[in-house]
C-alpha positions as MATLAB code, in Angstrom:
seq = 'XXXXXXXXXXXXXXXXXXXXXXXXXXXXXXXXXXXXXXXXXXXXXXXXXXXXXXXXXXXXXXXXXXXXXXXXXXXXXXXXXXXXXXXXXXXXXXXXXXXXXXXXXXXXXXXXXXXXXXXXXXXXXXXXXXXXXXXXXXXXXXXXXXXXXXXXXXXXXXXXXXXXXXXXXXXXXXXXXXXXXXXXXXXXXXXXXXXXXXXXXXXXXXXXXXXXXXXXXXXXXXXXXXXXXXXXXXXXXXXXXXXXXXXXXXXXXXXXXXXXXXXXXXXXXXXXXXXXXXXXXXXXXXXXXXXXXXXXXXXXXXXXXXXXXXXXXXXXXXXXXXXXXXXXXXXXXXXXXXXXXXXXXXXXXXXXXXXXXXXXXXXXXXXXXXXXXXXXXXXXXXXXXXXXXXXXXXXXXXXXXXXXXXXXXXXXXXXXXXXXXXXXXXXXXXXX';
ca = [
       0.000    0.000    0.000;
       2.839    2.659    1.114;
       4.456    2.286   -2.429;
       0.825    2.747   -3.930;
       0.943    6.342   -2.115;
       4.046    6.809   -3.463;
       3.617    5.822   -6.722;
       1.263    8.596   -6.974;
       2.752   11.177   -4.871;
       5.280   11.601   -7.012;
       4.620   14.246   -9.784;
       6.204   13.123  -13.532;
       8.622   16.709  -14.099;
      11.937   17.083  -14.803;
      12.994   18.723  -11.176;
      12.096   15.191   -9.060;
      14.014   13.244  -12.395;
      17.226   14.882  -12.063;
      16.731   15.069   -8.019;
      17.547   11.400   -8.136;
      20.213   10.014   -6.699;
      23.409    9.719   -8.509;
      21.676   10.674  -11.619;
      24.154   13.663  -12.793;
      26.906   11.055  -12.643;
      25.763    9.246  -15.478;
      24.213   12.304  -17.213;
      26.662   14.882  -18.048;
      29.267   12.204  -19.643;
      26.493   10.299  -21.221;
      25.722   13.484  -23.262;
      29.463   14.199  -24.037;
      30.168   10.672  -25.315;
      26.350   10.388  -27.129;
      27.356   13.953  -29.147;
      29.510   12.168  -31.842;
      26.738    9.723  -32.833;
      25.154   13.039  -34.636;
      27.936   13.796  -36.672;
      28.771   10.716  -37.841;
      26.558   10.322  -40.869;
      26.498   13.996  -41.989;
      30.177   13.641  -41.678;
      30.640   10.738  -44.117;
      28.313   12.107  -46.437;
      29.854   15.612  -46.760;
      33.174   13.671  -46.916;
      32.456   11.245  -49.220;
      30.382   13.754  -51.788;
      32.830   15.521  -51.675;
      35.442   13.170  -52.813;
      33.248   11.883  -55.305;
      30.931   13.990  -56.466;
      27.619   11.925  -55.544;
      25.103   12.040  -53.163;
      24.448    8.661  -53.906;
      27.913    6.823  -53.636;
      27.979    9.089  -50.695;
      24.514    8.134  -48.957;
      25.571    3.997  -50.095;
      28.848    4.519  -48.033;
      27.057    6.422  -44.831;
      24.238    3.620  -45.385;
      26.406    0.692  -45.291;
      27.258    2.621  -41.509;
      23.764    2.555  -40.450;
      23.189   -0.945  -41.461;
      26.034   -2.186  -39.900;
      25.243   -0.380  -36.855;
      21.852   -1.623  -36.977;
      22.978   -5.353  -37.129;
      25.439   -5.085  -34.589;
      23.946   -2.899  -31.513;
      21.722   -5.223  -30.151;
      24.070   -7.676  -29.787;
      26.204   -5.415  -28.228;
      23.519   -4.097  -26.253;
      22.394   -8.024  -25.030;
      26.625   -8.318  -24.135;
      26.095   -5.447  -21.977;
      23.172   -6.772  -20.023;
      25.341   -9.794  -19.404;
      28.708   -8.816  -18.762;
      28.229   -5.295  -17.822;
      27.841   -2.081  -19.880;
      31.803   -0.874  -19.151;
      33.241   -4.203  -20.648;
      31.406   -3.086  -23.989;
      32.171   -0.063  -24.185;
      35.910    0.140  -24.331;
      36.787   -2.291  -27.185;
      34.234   -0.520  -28.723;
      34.872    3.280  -28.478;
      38.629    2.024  -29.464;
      37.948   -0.125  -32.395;
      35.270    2.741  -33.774;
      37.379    5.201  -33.086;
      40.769    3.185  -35.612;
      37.712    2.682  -38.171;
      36.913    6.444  -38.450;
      40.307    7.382  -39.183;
      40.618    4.767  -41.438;
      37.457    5.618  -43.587;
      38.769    9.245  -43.502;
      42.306    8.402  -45.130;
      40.758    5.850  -47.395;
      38.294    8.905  -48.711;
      40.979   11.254  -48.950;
      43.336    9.466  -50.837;
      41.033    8.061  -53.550;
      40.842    4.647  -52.472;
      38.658    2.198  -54.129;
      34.912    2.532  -53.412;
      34.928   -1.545  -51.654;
      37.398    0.105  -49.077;
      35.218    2.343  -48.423;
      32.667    0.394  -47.232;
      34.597   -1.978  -45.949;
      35.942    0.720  -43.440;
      32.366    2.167  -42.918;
      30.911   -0.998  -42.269;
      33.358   -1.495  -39.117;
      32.494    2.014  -38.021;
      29.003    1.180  -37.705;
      29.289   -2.010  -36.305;
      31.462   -0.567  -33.222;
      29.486    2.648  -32.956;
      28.808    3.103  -29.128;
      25.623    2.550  -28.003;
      25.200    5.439  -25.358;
      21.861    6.380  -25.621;
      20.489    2.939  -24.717;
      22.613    2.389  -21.964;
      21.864    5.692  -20.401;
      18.001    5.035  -20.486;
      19.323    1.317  -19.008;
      20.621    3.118  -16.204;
      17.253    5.950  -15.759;
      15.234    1.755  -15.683;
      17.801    0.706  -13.071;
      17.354    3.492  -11.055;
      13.656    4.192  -11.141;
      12.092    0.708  -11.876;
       8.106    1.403  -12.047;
       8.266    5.017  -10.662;
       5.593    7.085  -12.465;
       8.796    9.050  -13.690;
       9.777    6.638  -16.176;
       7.948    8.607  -18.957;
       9.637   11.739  -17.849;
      12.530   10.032  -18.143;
      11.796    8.704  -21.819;
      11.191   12.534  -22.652;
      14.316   13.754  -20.946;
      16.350   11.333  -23.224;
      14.782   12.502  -26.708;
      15.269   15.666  -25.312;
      19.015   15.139  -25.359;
      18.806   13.263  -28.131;
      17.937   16.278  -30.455;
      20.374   18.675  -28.102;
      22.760   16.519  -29.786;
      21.143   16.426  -33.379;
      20.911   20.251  -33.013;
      24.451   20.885  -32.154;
      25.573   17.273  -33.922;
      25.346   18.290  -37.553;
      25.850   21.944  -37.461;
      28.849   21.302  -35.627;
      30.031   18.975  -38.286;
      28.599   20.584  -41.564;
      30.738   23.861  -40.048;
      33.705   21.387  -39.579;
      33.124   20.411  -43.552;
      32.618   23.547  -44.798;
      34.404   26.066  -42.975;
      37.423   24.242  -42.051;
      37.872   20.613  -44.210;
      35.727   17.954  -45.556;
      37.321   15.634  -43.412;
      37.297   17.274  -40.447;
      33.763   16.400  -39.078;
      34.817   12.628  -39.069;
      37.897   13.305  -37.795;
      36.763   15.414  -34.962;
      33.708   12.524  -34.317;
      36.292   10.216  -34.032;
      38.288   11.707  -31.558;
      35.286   12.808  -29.479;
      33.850    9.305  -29.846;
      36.732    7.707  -27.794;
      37.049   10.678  -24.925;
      33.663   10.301  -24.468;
      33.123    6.875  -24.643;
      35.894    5.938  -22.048;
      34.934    8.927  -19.422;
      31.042    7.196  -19.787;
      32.357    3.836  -19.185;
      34.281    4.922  -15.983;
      31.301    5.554  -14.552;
      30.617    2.111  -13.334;
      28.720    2.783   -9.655;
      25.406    3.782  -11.937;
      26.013    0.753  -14.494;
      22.931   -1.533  -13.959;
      24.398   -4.898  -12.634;
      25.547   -7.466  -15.052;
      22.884  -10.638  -15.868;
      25.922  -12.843  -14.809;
      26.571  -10.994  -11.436;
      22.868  -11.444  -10.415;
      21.883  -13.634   -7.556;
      18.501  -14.735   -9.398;
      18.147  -18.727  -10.177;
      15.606  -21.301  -10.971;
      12.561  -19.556  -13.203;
      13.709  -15.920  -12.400;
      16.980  -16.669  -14.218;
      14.933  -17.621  -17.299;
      13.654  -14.120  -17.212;
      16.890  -12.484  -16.950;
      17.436  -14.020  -20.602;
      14.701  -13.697  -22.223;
      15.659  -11.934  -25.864;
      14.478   -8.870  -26.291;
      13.369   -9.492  -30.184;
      11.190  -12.527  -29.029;
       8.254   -9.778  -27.294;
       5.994   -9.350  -30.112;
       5.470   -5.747  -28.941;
       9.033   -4.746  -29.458;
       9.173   -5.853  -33.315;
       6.252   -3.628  -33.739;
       8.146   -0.739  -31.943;
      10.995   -2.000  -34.223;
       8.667   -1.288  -37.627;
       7.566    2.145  -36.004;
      10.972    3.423  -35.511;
      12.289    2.336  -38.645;
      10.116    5.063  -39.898;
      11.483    7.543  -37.383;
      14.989    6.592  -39.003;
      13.330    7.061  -42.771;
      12.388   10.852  -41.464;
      16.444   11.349  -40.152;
      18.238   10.173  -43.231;
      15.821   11.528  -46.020;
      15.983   14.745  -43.967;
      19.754   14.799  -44.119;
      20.679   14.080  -47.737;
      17.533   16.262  -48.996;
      17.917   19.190  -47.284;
      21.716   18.951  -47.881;
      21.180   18.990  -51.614;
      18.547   21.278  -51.197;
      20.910   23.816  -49.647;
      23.487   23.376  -52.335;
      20.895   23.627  -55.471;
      20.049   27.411  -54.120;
      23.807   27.966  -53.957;
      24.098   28.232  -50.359;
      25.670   25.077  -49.060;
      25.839   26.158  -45.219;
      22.500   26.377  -44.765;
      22.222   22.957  -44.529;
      22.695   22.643  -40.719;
      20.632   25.524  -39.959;
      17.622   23.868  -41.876;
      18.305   20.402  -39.662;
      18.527   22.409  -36.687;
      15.636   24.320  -37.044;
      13.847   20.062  -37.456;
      15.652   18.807  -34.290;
      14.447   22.153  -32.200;
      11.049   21.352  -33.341;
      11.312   17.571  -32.014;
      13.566   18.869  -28.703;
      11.029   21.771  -27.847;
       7.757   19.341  -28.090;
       9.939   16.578  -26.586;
      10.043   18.892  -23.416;
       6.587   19.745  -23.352;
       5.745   15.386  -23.314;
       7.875   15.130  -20.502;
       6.022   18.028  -18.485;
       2.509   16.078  -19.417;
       0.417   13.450  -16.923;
      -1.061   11.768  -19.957;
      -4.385   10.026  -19.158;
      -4.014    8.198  -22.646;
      -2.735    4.955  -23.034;
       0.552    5.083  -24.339;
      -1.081    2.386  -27.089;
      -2.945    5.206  -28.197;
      -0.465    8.240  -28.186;
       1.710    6.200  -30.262;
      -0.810    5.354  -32.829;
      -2.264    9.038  -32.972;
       1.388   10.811  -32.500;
       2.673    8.592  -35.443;
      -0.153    9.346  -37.683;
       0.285   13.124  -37.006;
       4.223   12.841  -38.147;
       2.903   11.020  -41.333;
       0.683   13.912  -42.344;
       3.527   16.552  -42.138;
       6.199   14.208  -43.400;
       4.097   13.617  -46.708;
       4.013   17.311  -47.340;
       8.035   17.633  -47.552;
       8.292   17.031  -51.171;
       6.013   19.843  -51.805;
       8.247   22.495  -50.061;
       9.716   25.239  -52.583;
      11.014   27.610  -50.518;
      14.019   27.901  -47.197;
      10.888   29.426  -45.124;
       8.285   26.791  -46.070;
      10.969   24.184  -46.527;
      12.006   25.100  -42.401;
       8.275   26.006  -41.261;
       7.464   22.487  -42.610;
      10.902   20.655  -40.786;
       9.723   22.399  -37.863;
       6.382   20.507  -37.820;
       7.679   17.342  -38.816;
      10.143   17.437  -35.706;
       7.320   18.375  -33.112;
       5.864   15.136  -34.321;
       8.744   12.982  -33.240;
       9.179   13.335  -30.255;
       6.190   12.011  -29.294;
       6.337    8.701  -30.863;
      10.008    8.667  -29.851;
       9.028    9.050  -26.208;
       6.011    6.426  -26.271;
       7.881    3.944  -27.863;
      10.593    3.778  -25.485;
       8.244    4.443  -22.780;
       6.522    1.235  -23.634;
       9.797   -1.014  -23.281;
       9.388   -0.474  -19.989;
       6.464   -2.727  -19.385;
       6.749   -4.776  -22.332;
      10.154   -6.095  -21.663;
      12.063   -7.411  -18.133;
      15.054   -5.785  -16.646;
      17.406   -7.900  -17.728;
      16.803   -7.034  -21.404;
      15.978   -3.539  -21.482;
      19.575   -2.532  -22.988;
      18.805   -4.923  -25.428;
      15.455   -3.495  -26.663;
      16.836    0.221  -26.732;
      19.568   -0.815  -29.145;
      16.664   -2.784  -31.251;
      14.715    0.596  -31.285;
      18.401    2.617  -31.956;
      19.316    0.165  -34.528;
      15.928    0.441  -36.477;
      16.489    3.790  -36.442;
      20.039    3.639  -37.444;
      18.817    1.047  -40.539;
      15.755    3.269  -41.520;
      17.903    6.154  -41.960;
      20.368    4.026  -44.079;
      18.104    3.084  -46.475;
      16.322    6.333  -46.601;
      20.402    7.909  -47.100;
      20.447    5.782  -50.123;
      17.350    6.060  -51.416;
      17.278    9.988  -51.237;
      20.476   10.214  -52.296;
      19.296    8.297  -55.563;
      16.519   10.123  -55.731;
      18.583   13.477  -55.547;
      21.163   12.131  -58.079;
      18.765   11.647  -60.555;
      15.290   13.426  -59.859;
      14.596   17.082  -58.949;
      16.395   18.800  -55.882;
      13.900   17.699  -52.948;
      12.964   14.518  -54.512;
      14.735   12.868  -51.570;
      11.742   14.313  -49.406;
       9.791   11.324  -50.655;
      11.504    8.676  -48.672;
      10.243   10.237  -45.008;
       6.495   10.193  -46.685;
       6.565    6.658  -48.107;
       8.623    5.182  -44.527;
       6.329    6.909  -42.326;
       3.114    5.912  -43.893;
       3.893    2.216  -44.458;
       5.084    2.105  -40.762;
       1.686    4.046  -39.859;
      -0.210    1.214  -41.745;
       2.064   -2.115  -39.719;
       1.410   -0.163  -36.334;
      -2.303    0.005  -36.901;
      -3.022   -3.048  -38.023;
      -0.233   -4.618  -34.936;
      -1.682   -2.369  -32.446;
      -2.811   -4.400  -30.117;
       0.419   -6.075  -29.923;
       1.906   -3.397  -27.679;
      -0.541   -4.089  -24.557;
       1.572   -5.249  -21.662;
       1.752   -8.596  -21.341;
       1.203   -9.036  -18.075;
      -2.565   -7.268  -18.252;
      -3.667  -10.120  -20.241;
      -3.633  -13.575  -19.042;
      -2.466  -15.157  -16.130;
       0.468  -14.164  -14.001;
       1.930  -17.180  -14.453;
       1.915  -17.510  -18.667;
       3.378  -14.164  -18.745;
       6.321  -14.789  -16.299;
       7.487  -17.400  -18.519;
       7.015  -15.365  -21.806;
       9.785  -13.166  -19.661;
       7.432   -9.947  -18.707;
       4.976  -10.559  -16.147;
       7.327   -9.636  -13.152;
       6.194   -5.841  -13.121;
       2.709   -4.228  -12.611;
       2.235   -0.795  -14.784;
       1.758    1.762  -13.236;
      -0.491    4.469  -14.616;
       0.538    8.708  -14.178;
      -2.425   10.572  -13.861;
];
C-alpha cells in the first residue's frame, strides 16, 4: 500500500528526475560521449560527396554505416546486459574510433569505393551505443516510478540537443574548415567520451551474470528482447522515425546546395531537431491520461501527415516552417515507444530493446540515405523528401493493423503464462 501512495505522490517533471540520486553522474558524460553519434553520418556524407561527387555513392557509403550499426547494436547491447555495460564499451569506443580514421584516409586518398565500405561498415558495427545504456541506467534506477515517462522525454530531449548541435557542428567542420574534419573530430570525441562514460561504473545496472537470481527468475533475466511481439512492432515504427532522419539529411543537404548556399544545410536540420527537442520537453512536463497504445498510434499518424508534405516544399521558409512541424511530431512517438519497453520487456533485457529501437532507427535512416540520395542524383532537388512520406506511412499502416500487440503482457492472461514469456514480473503503473 505505502508504495501505492508513493507511486502517486510523485509528480512526472523534470525537477524530481534529475533530483535522483546519482543521476548527474551518469548524465553529463552520457551526453558528451552520445554527441559524436550526430555527426557521424552527416560527416561521411559531406566527406564522401565531396570526394566523389555523388550524393548517392555518398549516402551507399554512410548507409552501409547505419546498417552495420543496426545489425550489430543489439548484440552489443544483449553483451552489456550480461557482462556489464563498461566491458562493452571500451573495445568498442577504441575499435570505432581506428575505423573512423581509417574511412577518412581511405576517402581522402582516392581509395577504391569496396574500401570504403569496408571501413564504414566497421564504423558502424562498433558505434557506441550510449543512448540505450543511459536510459538502461534511468530503468535501473527508477524501476516502475511514475517518472519513467519523464525520463523517456528527458532522453529525446538530449537526443535532439545533440542532433541540433551534432550536424551543425560537423557541416561547419566540412565547410568552414575541411571535408574531413567532421569525421575526424567525431572520431576523436567518440573515444574521450566513450571511455569517461564507461568509468562511470557505480550507476552501471548490474551485469545478468553478477545477479543472484536462479531457478525460473533466471529464465527471465534471458529472455531476448526481439522474441516480445510488442518490441518488433516498436521496431517497424521506428524504422520510420529513421526514414524521417536520413531523407531529412541528404535532402535538405542537396537542397541547400541547389540554391547555392551550401551552409545552410545545418541551420535547416537544426531548425527540425528544435522542433522535435522543444515538443519533446513539453511530453515530458505532461500526466497523460491516454494509453501510451494510443499516443503512439495518434502521434505517429500526425508525423505522417507533415512528413508527406516535404516534397512539396519550394522555398528555405516553407521548406524550415514544414521541418519544424515534422520534428514536433517525433518526439512524441520517440518518447512512447521507449516508454513502452518499460512494461513490455524485463530488466534484464531492457539494454537490449533500446539498441533494437536505436538500430531500427540507425537502418531506416540508411536506407532512406540511399534512397534519397538516388533520388537526388537523378530526380529534382527535394525529390529525396519522398523517402520520409513513403517510410512513415507504411510504418503508420504495420502499427495500426499490430496495435494491439503493444498491450503489456502481463494485463492479459495469467500471471503465471506471462512470467514465462519473460514480462509478467512488473505491474504498470499508470501517471495521472
Amino acid at each position: 500500500m505505502a508504495s501505492t501512495v508513493t507511486s502517486k505522490s510523485l509528480r512526472p517533471g523534470y525537477g524530481q528526475l534529475l533530483r535522483t540520486p546519482g543521476a548527474w553522474t551518469f548524465l553529463l558524460p552520457g551526453f558528451a560521449a552520445r554527441q559524436p553519434f550526430a555527426m557521424l553520418t552527416i560527416s561521411i556524407v559531406l566527406l564522401v560527396q565531396h570526394t566523389t561527387g555523388s550524393y548517392g555513392t555518398a549516402g551507399a557509403v554512410a548507409a552501409v554505416t547505419g546498417v552495420s550499426m543496426a545489425l550489430c547494436a543489439p548484440y552489443g547491447g544483449r553483451l552489456a546486459d550480461r557482462y556489464g555495460q563498461r566491458a562493452v564499451l571500451v573495445p568498442g569506443v577504441v575499435v570505432h574510433t581506428l575505423a573512423g580514421l581509417t574511412l577518412t584516409t581511405l576517402a581522402l586518398t582516392g581509395a577504391p569505393l569496396w574500401t570504403l565500405f569496408a571501413a564504414a561498415t566497421l564504423a558502424g558495427a562498433s558505434t557506441p551505443q550510449v543512448g540505450p545504456m543511459v536510459r538502461a541506467r534511468w530503468a535501473a534506477k527508477l524501476q516502475d516510478s511514475p517518472l519513467m515517462p519523464t525520463a523517456a522525454a528527458f532522453e529525446s530531449v538530449t537526443d535532439e540537443l545533440t542532433f541540433v548541435f551534432g550536424p551543425l557542428f560537423a557541416t561547419a567542420l566540412c565547410t568552414a574548415v575541411d571535408p574531413a574534419a567532421g569525421l575526424v573530430t567525431e572520431a576523436a570525441l567518440t573515444l574521450l567520451g566513450g571511455l569517461l562514460f564507461a568509468a562511470q561504473r557505480s550507476t552501471q545496472p548490474p551485469a545478468a551474470t553478477d545477479s543472484p537470481l536462479s531457478g525460473p527468475h533466471a529464465r527471465v533475466q534471458r529472455v531476448s528482447a526481439l522474441s516480445i511481439p510488442g518490441v518488433r512492432v516498436l521496431i517497424v515504427a521506428f524504422l520510420g522515425i529513421g526514414a524521417v532522419f536520413g531523407g531529412m539529411q541528404v535532402s535538405l543537404a542537396a537542397f541547400s546546395e541547389s540554391i547555392g548556399n551550401p551552409g545552410l544545410n545545418g541551420v535547416l536540420y537544426g531548425v527540425f531537431a528544435a522542433g522535435n527537442m522543444l515538443s519533446g520537453l513539453v511530453c515530458g512536463a505532461v500526466a497523460w491520461r491516454m494509453a501510451p497504445q494510443r499516443r503512439l498510434v495518434a502521434g505517429y499518424a500526425a508525423l505522417a501527415v507533415t512528413a508527406s508534405g516535404l516534397w512539396s516544399a519550394d522555398s528555405v521558409l516553407t521548406l524550415a516552417g514544414l521541418g519544424l512541424l515534422v520534428g514536433m511530431c517525433i518526439a512524441p512517438a520517440l518518447i512512447t515507444g521507449y516508454t513502452l519497453v518499460d512494461s513490455l520487456v524485463p530488466a534484464g533485457a531492457r539494454t537490449e530493446a533500446f539498441t533494437w529501437l536505436t538500430g531500427a532507427v540507425a537502418l531506416g535512416q540508411a536506407v532512406a540515405v540511399t534512397a534519397a540520395g538516388q533520388l537526388e542524383d537523378h530526380l529534382w532537388a527535394g525529390a529525396g523528401f519522398l523517402v520520409p512520406m513513403g517510410g512513415t506511412l507504411l510504418a503508420l499502416a504495420t502499427l495500426v493493423t499490430l496495435r494491439s500487440r503493444l498491450a503489456p503482457r502481463a494485463t492479459i492472461g495469467p500471471a503465471s503464462r506471462t512470467v514465462a514469456r519473460g514480462v509478467g514480473h512488473r505491474v504498470p503503473v499508470t501517471v495521472d
